[in-house]
PDB file of C-alpha atoms in Angstrom:
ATOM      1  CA  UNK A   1      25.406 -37.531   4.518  1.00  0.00           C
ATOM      2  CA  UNK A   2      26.362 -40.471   2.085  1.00  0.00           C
ATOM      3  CA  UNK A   3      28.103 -42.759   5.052  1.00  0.00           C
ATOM      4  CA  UNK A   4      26.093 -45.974   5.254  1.00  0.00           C
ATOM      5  CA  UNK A   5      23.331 -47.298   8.477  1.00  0.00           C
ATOM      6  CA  UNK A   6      25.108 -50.254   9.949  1.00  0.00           C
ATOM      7  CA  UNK A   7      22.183 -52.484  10.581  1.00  0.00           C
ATOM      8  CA  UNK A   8      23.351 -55.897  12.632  1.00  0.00           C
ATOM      9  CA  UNK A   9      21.398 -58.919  13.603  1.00  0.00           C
ATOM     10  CA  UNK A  10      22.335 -62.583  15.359  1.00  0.00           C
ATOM     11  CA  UNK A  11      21.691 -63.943  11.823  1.00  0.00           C
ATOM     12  CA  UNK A  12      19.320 -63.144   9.179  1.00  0.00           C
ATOM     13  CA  UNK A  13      16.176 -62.428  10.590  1.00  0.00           C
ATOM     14  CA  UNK A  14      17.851 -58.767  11.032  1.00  0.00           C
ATOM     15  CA  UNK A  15      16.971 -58.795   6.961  1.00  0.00           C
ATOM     16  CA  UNK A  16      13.187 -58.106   7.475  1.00  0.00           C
ATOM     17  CA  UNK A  17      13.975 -54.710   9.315  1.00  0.00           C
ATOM     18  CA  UNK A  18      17.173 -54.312   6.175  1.00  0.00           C
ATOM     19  CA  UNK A  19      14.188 -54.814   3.553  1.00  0.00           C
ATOM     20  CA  UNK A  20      12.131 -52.378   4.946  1.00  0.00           C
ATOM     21  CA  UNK A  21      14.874 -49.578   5.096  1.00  0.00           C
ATOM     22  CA  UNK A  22      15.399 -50.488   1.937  1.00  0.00           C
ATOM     23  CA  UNK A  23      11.602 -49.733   0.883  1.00  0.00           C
ATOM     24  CA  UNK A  24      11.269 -46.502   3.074  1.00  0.00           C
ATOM     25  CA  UNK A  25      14.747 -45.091   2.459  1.00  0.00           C
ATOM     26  CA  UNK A  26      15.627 -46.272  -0.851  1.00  0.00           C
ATOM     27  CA  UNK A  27      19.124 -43.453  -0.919  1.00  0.00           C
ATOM     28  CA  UNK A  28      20.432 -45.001   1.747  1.00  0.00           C
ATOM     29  CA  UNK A  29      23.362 -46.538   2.107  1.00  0.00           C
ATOM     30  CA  UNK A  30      23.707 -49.675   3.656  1.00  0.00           C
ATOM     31  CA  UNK A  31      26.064 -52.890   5.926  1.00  0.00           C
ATOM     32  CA  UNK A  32      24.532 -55.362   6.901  1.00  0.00           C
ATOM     33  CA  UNK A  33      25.865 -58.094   9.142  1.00  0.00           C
ATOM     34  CA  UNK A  34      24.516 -61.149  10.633  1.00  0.00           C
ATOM     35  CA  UNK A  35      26.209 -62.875  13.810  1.00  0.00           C
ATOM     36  CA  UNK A  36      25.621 -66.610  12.030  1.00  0.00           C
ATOM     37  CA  UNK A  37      28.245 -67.970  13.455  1.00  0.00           C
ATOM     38  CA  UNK A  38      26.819 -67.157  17.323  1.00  0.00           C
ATOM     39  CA  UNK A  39      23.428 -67.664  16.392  1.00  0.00           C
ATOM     40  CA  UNK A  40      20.334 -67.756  17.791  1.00  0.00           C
ATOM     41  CA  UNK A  41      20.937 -65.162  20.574  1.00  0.00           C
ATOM     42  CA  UNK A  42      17.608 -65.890  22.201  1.00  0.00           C
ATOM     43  CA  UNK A  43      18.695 -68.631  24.229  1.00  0.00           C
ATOM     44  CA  UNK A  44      22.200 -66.414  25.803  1.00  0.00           C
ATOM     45  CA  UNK A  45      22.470 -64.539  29.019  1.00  0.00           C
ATOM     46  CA  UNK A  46      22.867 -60.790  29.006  1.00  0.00           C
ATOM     47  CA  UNK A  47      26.418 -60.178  29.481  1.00  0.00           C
ATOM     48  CA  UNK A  48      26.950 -62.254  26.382  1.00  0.00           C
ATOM     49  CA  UNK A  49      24.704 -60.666  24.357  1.00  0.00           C
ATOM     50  CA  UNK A  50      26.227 -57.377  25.715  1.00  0.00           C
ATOM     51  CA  UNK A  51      29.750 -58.971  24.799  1.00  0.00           C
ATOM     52  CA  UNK A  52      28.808 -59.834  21.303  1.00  0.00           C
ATOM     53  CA  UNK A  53      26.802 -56.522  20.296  1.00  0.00           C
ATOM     54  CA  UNK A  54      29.699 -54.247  21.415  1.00  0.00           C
ATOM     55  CA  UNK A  55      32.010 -56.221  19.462  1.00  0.00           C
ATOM     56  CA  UNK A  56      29.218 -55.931  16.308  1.00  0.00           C
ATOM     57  CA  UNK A  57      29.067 -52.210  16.848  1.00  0.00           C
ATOM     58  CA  UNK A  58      33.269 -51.522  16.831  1.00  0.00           C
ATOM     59  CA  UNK A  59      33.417 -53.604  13.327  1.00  0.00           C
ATOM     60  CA  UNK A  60      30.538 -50.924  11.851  1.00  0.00           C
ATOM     61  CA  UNK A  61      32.223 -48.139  13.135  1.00  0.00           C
ATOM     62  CA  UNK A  62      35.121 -49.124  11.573  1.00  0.00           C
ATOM     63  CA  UNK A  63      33.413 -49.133   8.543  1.00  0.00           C
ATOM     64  CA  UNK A  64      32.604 -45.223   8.963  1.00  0.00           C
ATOM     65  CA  UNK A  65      28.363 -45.400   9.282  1.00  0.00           C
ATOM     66  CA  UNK A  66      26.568 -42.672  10.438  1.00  0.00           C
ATOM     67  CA  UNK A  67      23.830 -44.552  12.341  1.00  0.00           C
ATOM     68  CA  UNK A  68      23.231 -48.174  13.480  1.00  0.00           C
ATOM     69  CA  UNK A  69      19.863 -50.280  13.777  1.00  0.00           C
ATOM     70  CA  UNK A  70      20.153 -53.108  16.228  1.00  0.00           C
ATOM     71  CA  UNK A  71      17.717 -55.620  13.821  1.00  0.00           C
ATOM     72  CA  UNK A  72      17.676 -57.582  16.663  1.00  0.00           C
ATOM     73  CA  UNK A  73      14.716 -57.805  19.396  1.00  0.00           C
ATOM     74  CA  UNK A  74      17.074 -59.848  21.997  1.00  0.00           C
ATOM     75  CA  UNK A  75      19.728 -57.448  21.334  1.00  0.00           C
ATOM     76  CA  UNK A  76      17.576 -54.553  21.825  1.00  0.00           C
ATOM     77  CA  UNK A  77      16.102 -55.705  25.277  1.00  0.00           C
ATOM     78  CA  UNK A  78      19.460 -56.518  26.378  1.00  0.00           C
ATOM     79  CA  UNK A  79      22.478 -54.122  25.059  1.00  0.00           C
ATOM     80  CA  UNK A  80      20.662 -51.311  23.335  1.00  0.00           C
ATOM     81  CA  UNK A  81      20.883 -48.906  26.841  1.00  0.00           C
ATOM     82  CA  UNK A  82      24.895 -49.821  27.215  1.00  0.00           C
ATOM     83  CA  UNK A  83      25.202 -49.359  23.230  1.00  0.00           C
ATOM     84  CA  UNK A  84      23.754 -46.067  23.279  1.00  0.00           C
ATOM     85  CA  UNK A  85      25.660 -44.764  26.314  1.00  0.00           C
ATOM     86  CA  UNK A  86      29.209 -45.651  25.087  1.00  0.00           C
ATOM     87  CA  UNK A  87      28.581 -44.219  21.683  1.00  0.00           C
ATOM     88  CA  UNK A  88      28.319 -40.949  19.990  1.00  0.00           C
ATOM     89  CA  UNK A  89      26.237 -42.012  16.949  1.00  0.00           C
ATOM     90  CA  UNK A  90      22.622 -42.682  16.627  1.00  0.00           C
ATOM     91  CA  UNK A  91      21.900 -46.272  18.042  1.00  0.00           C
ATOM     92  CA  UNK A  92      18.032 -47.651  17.796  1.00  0.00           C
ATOM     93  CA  UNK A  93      16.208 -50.646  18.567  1.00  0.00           C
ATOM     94  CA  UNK A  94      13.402 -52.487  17.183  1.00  0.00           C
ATOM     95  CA  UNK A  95      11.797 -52.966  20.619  1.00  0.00           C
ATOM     96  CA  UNK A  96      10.027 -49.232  21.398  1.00  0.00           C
ATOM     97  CA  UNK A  97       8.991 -48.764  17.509  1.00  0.00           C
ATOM     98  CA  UNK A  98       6.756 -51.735  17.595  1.00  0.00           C
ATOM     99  CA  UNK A  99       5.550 -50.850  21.247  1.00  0.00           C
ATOM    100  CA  UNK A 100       4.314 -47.783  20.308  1.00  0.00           C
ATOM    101  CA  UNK A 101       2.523 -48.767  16.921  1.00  0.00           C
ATOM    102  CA  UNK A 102       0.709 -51.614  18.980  1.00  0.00           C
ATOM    103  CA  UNK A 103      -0.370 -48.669  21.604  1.00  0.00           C
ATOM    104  CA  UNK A 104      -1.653 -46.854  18.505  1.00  0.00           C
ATOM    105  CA  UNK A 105      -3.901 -49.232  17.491  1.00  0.00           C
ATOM    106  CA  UNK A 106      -5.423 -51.101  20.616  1.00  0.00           C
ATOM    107  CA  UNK A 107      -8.829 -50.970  21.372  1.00  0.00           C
ATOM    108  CA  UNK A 108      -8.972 -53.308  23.865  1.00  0.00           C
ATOM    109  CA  UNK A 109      -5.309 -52.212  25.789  1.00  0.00           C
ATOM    110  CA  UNK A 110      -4.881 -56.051  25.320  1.00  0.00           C
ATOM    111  CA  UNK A 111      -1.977 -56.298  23.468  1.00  0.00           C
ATOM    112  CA  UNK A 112       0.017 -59.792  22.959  1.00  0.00           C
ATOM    113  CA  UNK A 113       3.990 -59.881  22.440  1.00  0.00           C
ATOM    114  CA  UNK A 114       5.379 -63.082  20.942  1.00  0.00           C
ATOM    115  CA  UNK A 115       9.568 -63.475  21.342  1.00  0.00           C
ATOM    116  CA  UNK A 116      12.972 -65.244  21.804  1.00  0.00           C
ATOM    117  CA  UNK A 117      12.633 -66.605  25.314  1.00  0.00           C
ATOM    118  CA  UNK A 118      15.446 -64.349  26.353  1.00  0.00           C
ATOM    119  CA  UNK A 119      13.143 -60.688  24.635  1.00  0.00           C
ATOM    120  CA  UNK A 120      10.497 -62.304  26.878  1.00  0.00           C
ATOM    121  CA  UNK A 121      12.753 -62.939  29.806  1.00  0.00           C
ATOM    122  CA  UNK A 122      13.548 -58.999  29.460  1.00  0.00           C
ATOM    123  CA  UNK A 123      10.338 -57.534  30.026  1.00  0.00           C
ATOM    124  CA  UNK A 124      11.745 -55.087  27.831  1.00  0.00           C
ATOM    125  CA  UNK A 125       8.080 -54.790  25.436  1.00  0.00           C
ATOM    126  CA  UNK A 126       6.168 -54.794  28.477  1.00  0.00           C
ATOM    127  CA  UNK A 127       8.409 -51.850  29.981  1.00  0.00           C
ATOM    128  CA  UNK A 128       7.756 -49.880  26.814  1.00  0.00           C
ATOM    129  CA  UNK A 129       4.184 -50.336  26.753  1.00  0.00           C
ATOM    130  CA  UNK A 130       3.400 -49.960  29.941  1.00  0.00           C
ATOM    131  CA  UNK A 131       5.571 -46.477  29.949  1.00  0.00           C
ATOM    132  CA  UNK A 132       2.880 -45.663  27.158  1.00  0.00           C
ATOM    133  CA  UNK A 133      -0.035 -46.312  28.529  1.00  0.00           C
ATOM    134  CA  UNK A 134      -0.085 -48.304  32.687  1.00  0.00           C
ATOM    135  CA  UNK A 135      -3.837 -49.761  31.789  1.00  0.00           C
ATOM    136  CA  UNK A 136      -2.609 -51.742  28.875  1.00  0.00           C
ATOM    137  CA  UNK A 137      -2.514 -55.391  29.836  1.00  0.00           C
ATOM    138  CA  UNK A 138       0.827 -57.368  28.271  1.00  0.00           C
ATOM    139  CA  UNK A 139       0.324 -60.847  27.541  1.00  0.00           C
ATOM    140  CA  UNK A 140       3.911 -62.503  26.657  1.00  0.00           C
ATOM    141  CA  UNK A 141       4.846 -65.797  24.798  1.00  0.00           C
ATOM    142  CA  UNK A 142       7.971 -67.290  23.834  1.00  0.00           C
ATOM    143  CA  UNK A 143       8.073 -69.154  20.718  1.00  0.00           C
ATOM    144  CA  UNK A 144      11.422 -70.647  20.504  1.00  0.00           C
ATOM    145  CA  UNK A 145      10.786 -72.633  17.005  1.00  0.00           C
ATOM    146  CA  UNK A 146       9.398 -70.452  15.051  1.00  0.00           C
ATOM    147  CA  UNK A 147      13.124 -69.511  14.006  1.00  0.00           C
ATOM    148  CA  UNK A 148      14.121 -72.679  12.788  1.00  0.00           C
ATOM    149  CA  UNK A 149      11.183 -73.353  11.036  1.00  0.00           C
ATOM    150  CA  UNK A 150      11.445 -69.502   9.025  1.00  0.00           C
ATOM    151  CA  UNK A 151      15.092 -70.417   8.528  1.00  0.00           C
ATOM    152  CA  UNK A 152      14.290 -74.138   6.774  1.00  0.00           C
ATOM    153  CA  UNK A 153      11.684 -72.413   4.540  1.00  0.00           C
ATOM    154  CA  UNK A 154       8.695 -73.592   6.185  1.00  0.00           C
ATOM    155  CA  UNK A 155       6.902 -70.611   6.007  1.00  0.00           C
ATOM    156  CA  UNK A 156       3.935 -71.888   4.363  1.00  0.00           C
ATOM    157  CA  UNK A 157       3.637 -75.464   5.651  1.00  0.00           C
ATOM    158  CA  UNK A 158       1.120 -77.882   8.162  1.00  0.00           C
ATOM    159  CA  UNK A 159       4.107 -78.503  10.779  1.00  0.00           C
ATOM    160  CA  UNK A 160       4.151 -74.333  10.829  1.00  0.00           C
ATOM    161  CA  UNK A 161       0.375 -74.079  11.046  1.00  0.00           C
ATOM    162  CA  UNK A 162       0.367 -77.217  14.346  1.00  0.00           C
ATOM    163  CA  UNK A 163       2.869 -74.815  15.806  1.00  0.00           C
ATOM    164  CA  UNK A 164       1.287 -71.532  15.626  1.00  0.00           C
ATOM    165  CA  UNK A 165      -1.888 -73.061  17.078  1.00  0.00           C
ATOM    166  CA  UNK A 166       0.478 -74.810  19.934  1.00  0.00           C
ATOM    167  CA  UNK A 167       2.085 -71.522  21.300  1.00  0.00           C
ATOM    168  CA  UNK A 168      -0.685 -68.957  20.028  1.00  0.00           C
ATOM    169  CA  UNK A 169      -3.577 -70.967  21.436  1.00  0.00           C
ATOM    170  CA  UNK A 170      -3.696 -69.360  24.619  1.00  0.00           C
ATOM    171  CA  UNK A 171      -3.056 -66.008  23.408  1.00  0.00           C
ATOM    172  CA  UNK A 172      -6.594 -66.706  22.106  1.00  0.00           C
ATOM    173  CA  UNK A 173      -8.447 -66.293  25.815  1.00  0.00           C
ATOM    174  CA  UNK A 174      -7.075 -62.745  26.612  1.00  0.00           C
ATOM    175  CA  UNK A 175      -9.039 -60.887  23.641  1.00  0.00           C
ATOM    176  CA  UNK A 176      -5.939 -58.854  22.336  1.00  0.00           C
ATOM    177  CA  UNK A 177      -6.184 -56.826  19.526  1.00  0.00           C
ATOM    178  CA  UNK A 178      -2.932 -56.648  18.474  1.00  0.00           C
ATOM    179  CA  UNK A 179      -0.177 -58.669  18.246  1.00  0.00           C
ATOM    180  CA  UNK A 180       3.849 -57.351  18.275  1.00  0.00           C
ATOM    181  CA  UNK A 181       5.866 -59.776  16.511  1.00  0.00           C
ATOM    182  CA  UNK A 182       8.526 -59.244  18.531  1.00  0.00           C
ATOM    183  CA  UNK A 183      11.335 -60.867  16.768  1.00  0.00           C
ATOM    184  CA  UNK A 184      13.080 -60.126  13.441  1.00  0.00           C
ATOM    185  CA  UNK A 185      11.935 -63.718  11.701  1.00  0.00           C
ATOM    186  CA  UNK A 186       8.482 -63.803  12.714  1.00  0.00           C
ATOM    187  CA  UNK A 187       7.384 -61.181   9.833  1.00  0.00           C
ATOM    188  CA  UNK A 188       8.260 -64.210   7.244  1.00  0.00           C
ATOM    189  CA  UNK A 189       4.991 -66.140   9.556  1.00  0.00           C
ATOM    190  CA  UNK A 190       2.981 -63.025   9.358  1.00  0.00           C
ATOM    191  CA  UNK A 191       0.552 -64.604   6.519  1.00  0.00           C
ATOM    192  CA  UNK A 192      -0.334 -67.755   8.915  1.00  0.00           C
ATOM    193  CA  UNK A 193       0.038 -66.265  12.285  1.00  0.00           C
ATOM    194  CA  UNK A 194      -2.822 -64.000  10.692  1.00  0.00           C
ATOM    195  CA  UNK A 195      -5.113 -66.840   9.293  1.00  0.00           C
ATOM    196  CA  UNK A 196      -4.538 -68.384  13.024  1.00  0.00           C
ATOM    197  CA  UNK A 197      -5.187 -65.629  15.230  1.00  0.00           C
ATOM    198  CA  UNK A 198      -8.094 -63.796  13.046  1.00  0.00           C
ATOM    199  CA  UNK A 199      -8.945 -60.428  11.303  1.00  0.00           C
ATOM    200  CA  UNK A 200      -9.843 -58.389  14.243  1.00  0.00           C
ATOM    201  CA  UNK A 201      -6.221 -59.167  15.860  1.00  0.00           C
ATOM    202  CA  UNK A 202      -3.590 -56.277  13.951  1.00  0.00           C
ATOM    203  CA  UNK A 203      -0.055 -57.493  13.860  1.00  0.00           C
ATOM    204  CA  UNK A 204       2.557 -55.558  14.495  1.00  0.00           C
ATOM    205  CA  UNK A 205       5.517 -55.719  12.532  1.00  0.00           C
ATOM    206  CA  UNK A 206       8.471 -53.561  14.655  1.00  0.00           C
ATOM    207  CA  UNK A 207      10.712 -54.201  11.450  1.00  0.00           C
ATOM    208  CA  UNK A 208       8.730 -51.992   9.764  1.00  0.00           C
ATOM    209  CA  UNK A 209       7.549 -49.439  12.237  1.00  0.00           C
ATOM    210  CA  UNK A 210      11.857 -49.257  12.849  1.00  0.00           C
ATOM    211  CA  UNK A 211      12.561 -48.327   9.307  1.00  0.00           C
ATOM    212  CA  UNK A 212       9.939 -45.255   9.767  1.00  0.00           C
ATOM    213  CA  UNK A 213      11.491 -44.175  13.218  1.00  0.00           C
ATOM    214  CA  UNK A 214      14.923 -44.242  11.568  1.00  0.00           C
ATOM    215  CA  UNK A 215      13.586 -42.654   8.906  1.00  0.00           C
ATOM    216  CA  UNK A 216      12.230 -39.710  11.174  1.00  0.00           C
ATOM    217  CA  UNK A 217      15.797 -40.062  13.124  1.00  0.00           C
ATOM    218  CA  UNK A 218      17.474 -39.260  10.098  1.00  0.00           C
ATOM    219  CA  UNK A 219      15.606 -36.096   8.819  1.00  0.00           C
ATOM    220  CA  UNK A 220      15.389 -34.459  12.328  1.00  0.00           C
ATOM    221  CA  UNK A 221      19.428 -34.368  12.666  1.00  0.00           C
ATOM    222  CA  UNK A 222      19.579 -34.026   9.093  1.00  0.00           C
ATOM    223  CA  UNK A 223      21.619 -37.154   7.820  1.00  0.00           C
ATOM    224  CA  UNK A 224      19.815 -37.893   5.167  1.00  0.00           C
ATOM    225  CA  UNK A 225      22.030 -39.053   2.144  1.00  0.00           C
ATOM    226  CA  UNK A 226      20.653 -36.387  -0.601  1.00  0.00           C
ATOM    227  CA  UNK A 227      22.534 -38.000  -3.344  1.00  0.00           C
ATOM    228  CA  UNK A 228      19.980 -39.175  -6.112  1.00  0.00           C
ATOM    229  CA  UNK A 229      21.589 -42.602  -6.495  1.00  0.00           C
ATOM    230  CA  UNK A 230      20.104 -45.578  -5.779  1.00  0.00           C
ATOM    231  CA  UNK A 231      21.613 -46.906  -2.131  1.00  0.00           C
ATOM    232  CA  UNK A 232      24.240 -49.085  -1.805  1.00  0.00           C
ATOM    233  CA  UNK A 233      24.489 -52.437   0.166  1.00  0.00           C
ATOM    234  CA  UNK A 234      27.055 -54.709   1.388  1.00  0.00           C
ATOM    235  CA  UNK A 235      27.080 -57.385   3.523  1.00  0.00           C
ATOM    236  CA  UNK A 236      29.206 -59.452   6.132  1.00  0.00           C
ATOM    237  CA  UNK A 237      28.473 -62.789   8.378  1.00  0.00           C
ATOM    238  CA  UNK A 238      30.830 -64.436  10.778  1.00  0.00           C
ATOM    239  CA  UNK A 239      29.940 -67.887   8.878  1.00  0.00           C
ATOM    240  CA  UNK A 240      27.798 -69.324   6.844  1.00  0.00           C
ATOM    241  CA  UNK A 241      28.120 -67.394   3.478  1.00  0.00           C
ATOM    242  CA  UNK A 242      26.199 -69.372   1.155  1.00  0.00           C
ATOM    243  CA  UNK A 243      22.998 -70.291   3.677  1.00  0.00           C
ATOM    244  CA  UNK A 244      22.807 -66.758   4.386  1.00  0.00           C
ATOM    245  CA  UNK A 245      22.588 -65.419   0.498  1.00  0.00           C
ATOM    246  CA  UNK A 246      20.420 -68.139   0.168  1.00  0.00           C
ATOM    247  CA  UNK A 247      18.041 -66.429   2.726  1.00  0.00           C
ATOM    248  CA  UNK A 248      18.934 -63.261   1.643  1.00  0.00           C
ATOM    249  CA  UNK A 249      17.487 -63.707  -1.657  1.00  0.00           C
ATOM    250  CA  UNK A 250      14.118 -65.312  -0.090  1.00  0.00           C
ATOM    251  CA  UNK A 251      13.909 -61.789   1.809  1.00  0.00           C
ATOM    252  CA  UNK A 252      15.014 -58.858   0.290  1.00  0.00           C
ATOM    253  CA  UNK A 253      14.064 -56.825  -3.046  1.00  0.00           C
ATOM    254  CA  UNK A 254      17.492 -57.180  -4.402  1.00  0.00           C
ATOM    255  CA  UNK A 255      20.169 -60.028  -5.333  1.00  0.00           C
ATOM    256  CA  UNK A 256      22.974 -60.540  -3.141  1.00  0.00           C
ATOM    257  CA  UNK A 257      25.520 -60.699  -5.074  1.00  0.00           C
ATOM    258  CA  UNK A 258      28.854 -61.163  -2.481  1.00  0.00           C
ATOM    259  CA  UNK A 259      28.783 -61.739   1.232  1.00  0.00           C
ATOM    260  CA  UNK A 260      31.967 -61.587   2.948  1.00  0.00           C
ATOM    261  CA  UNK A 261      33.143 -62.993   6.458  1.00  0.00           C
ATOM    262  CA  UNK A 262      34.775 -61.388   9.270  1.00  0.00           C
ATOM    263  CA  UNK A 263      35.786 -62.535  11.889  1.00  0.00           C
ATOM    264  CA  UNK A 264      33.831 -60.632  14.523  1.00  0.00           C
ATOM    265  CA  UNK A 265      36.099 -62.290  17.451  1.00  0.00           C
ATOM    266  CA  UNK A 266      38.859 -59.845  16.623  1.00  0.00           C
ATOM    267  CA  UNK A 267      36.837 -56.314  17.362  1.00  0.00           C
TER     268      UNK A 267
END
């Protein structure tokens, strides 16, 4: 099946899970869009986030995909249940993937979850692990700036590190073993979350672990797009072209070479 994977995000943090269906299913074709203009979702209530992910979901299907990723871990908690019930196409989350890779590898059954306040608010992680396994032991925390600091750059920088070691410190006292980094930006902090929290502490990237469940999704209803091409991607925001190629091309394995805006209001 050559139709495209609509893949949608509150901004471009939803461009860690795009690069990794990009690695994993390199025929693919691909729309992306980012919500900048409503940006961040963490801090909404539900029945907003509802409000804006149904709207997200008529604009793909207008564009005729076969399957949509919600690259979003706020969405996911909140409107993935509603999104799946009112529509006939595949819809997945980034929420179970990485709740099942961090039951895989636990030792302990400690396992941390760092989020948007309102992925944390949700319970949603805990729900999923729990459903896994009832011994494992969820320890939650919300780190609100850690998306404004991806988004300025600051990946690599002393203000990150003073961060991390504010909100992470008392992760420290539980013993976890593995840590979900439970939204889409916080893959980009991966390299110093690690140095802070320690080698025996396995992060969990759900962007990743999504692109393999999709992957799996894909072949067991057989929609896999056999052409031998290359996959093609396009792109739309609801503002904000030029920051958002500008992050783009921090993120992914390919230029972007035109972004266009819609205006998401209207679906």
């Amino acid at each position: 099946m050559e139709e495209p994977i609509g893949v949608f995000d509150s901004g471009v943090g939803g461009l860690t899970v795009a690069r990794e269906i990009m690695r994993q299913l390199p025929g693919e074709n691909m729309i992306y869009f980012g919500d900048t203009a409503r940006v961040p979702y963490g801090s909404k209530s539900e029945e907003t986030i509802i409000k804006y992910s149904k709207q997200i979901v008529r604009f793909l299907l207008s564009k005729g995909v076969k399957a949509i990723v919600v690259a979003c871990n706020t969405a996911s908690a909140l409107a993935l249940d509603v999104l799946q019930q009112e529509n006939d196409i595949p819809i997945i989350g980034v929420l179970e993937p990485g709740a099942i890779a961090a039951a895989e590898t636990t030792v302990t059954k400690n396992i941390g979850v760092i989020a948007t306040v309102a992925t944390i608010k949700s319970g949603m992680y805990n729900y999923y692990l729990r459903k896994i396994d009832p011994q494992i032991t969820v320890v939650s925390k919300a780190c609100p700036l850690f998306v404004p600091l991806v988004e300025e750059g600051l990946t690599e920088d002393r203000v990150t590190d003073d961060i991390i070691q504010r909100y992470l410190h008392e992760l420290k006292d539980y013993e976890i073993d593995s840590l979900i980094l439970g939204c889409t930006h916080y893959p980009l902090l991966r390299n110093a979350i690690g140095r802070y929290m320690g080698e025996e502490v396995k992060l969990v990237n759900p962007a990743y672990e999504t692109a393999k469940s999709l992957k799996r999704l894909l072949q067991d209803k057989n929609m896999m797009n056999t052409q031998p091409e290359k996959g093609k991607y396009t792109y739309f925001v609801s503002d904000g072209v030029e920051d958002f190629i500008s992050f783009a091309d921090r993120v992914l394995p390919c230029d972007v070479k035109m972004t266009s805006i819609v205006n998401i209001e209207s679906y």
